[in-house]
Coordinates of C-alpha atoms and ligand atoms in Angstrom, one line a residue:
X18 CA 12.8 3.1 23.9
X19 CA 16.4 2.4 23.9
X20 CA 15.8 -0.4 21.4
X21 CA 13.9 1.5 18.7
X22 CA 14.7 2.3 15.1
X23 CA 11.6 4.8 14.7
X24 CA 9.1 6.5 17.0
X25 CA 5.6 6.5 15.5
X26 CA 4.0 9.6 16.4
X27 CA 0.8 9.6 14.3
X28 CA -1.8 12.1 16.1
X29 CA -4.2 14.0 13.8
X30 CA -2.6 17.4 13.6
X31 CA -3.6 19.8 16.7
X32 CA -4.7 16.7 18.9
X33 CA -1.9 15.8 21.0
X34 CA -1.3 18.6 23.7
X35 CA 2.3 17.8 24.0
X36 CA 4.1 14.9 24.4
X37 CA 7.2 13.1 25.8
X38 CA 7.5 10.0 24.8
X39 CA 8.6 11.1 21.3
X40 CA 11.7 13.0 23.0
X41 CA 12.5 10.1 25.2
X42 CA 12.6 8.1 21.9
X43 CA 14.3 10.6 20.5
X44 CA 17.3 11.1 22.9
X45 CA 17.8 7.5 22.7
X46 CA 18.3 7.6 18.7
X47 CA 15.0 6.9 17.3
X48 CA 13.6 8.8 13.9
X49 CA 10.5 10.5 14.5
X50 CA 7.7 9.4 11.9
X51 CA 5.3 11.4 12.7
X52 CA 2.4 14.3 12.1
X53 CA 3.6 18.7 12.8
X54 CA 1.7 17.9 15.8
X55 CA 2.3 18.7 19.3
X56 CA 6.4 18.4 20.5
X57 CA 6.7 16.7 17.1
X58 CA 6.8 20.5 15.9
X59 CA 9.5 21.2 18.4
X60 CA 11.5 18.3 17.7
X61 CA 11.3 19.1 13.3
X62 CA 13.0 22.5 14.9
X63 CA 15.4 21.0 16.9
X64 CA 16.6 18.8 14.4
X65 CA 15.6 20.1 10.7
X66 CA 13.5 18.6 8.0
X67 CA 16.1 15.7 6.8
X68 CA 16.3 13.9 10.0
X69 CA 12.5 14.0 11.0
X70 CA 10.1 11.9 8.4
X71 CA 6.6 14.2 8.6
X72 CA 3.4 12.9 7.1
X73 CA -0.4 14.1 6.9
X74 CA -2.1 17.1 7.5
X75 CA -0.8 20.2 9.3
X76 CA -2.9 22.1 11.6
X77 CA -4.5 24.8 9.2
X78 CA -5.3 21.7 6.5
X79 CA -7.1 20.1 9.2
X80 CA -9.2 22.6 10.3
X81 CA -9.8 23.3 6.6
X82 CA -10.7 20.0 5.8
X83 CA -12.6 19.1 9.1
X84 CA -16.3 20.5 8.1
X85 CA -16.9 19.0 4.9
X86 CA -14.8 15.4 6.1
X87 CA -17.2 12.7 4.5
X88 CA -14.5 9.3 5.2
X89 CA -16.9 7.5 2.9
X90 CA -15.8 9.2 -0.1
X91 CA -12.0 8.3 0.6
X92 CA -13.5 4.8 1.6
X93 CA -14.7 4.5 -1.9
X94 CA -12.0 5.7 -4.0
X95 CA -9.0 4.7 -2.3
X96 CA -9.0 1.0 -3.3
X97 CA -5.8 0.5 -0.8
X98 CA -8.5 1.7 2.4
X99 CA -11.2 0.1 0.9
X100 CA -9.6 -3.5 0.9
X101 CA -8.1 -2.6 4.2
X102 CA -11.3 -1.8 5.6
X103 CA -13.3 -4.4 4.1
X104 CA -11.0 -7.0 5.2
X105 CA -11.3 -5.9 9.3
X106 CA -15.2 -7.0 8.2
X107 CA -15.0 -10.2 6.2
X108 CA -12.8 -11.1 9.4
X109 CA -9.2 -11.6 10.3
X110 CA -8.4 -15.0 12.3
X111 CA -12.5 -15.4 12.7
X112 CA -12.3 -12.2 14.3
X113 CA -14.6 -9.1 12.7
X114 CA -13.9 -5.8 13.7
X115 CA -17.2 -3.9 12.4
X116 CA -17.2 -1.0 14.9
X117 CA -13.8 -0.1 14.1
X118 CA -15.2 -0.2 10.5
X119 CA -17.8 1.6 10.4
X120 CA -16.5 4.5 12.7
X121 CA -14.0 4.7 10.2
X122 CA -16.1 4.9 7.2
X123 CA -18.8 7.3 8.8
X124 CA -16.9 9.3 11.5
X125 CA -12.8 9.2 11.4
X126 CA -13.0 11.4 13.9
X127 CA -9.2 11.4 14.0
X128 CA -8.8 11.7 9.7
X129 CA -6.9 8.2 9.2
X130 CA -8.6 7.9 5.9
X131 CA -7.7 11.6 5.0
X132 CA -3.8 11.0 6.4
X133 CA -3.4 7.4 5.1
X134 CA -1.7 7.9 1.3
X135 CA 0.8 10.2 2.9
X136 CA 1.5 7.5 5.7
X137 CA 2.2 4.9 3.4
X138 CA 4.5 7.5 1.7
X139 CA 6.6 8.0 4.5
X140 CA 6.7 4.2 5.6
X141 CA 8.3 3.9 2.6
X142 CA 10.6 6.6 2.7
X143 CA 11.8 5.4 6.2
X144 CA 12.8 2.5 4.5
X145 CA 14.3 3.8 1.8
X146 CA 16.4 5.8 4.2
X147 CA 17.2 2.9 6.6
X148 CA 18.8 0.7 4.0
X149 CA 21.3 3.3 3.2
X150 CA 22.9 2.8 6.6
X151 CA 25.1 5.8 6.7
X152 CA 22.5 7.7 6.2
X153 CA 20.1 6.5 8.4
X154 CA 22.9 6.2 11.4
X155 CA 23.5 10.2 10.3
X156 CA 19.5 11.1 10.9
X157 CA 19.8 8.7 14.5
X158 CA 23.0 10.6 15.7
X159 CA 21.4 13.9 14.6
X160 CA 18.1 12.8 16.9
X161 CA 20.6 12.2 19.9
X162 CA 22.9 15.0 19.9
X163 CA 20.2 17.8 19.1
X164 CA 17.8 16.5 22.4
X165 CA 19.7 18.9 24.9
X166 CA 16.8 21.3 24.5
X167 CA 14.2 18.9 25.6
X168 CA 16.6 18.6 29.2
X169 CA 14.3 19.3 32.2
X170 CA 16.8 21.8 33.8
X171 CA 15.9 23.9 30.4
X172 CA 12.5 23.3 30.9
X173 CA 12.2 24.8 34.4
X174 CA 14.9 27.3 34.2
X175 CA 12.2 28.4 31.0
X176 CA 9.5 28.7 33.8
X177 CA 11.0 30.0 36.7
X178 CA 12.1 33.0 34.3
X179 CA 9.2 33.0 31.9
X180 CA 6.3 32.3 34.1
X181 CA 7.3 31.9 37.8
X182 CA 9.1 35.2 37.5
X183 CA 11.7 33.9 39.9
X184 CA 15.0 35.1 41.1
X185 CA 17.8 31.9 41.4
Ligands
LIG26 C1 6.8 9.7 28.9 C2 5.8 8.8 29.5 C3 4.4 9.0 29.1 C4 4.0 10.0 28.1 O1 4.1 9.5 26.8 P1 3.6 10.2 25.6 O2 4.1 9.4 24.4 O3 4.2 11.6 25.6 O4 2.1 10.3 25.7 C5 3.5 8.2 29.7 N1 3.8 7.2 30.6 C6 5.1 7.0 31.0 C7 5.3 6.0 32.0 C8 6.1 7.8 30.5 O5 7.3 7.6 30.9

């Protein structure tokens, strides 16, 4: 964590409960990539829309999307997924990797296929960003100094007033 450039936090929108790991990331200077899911949501609050990279689906698009979701139909018009797809069958190293396939061409129960153009989008973006290194040291120093809110004496001071009810 204290090592990292960006925290990948990729979860289909409205399927991560929380989260930590992203503000312990975070607080050491790492640039969220991630979905408006979970404490992602908080942290795109807590430190505004130019130093958070979001991607994919929000909650309401998902739940939009989610009943008519036919992955095959991405599968074969996305030429990108297809070869990406097709290549965890032909094999990679000898190794096949058909179950992973096929869930992802009949199921996706997490959307990759649905989220994966808008992915690639912000890979690239983060790298546009990181090679202009004032501006990416800007977006890391704006991660650290704006995690105070995620400080655990906040947290519980938040339920002792808000839920406990408790006098100090
Ligand atoms: C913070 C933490 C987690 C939670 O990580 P998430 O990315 O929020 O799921 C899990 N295990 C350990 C050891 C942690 O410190």
């Amino acid at each position: 964590m204290p090592a990292a450039n960006i925290s990948e936090q990729i979860s289909l929108a409205g399927t991560e409960a929380s989260g930590t790991g992203n503000m312990k990331l975070m607080i050491n200077g790492a640039v969220t990539l991630g979905t408006m899911d979970g404490a992602n949501v908080e942290i795109h609050d807590a430190v505004g829309s130019d130093n958070i990279i979001i991607f994919g689906m929000n909650v309401d698009e998902v739940n939009a999307a989610k009943p008519s979701y036919q992955p095959i139909n991405i599968y074969n018009s996305n030429p990108v997924i297809k070869a990406a797809i097709d290549r965890m069958q032909f094999g990679i190293n000898g190794e096949v990797f058909n179950e992973i396939a096929d869930s992802l061409k009949t199921q996706d129960t997490y959307m990759a296929l649905a989220d994966f153009d808008s992915y690639k989008n912000a890979q690239k973006y983060a790298s546009e960003c990181y090679r202009d290194q004032h501006k990416w040291n800007r977006m890391s120093l704006m991660n650290t100094a704006n995690a105070g809110i995620f400080s655990a004496d906040r947290s519980v001071e938040d339920y002792a007033r808000d839920i406990w009810h408790l006098t100090k």
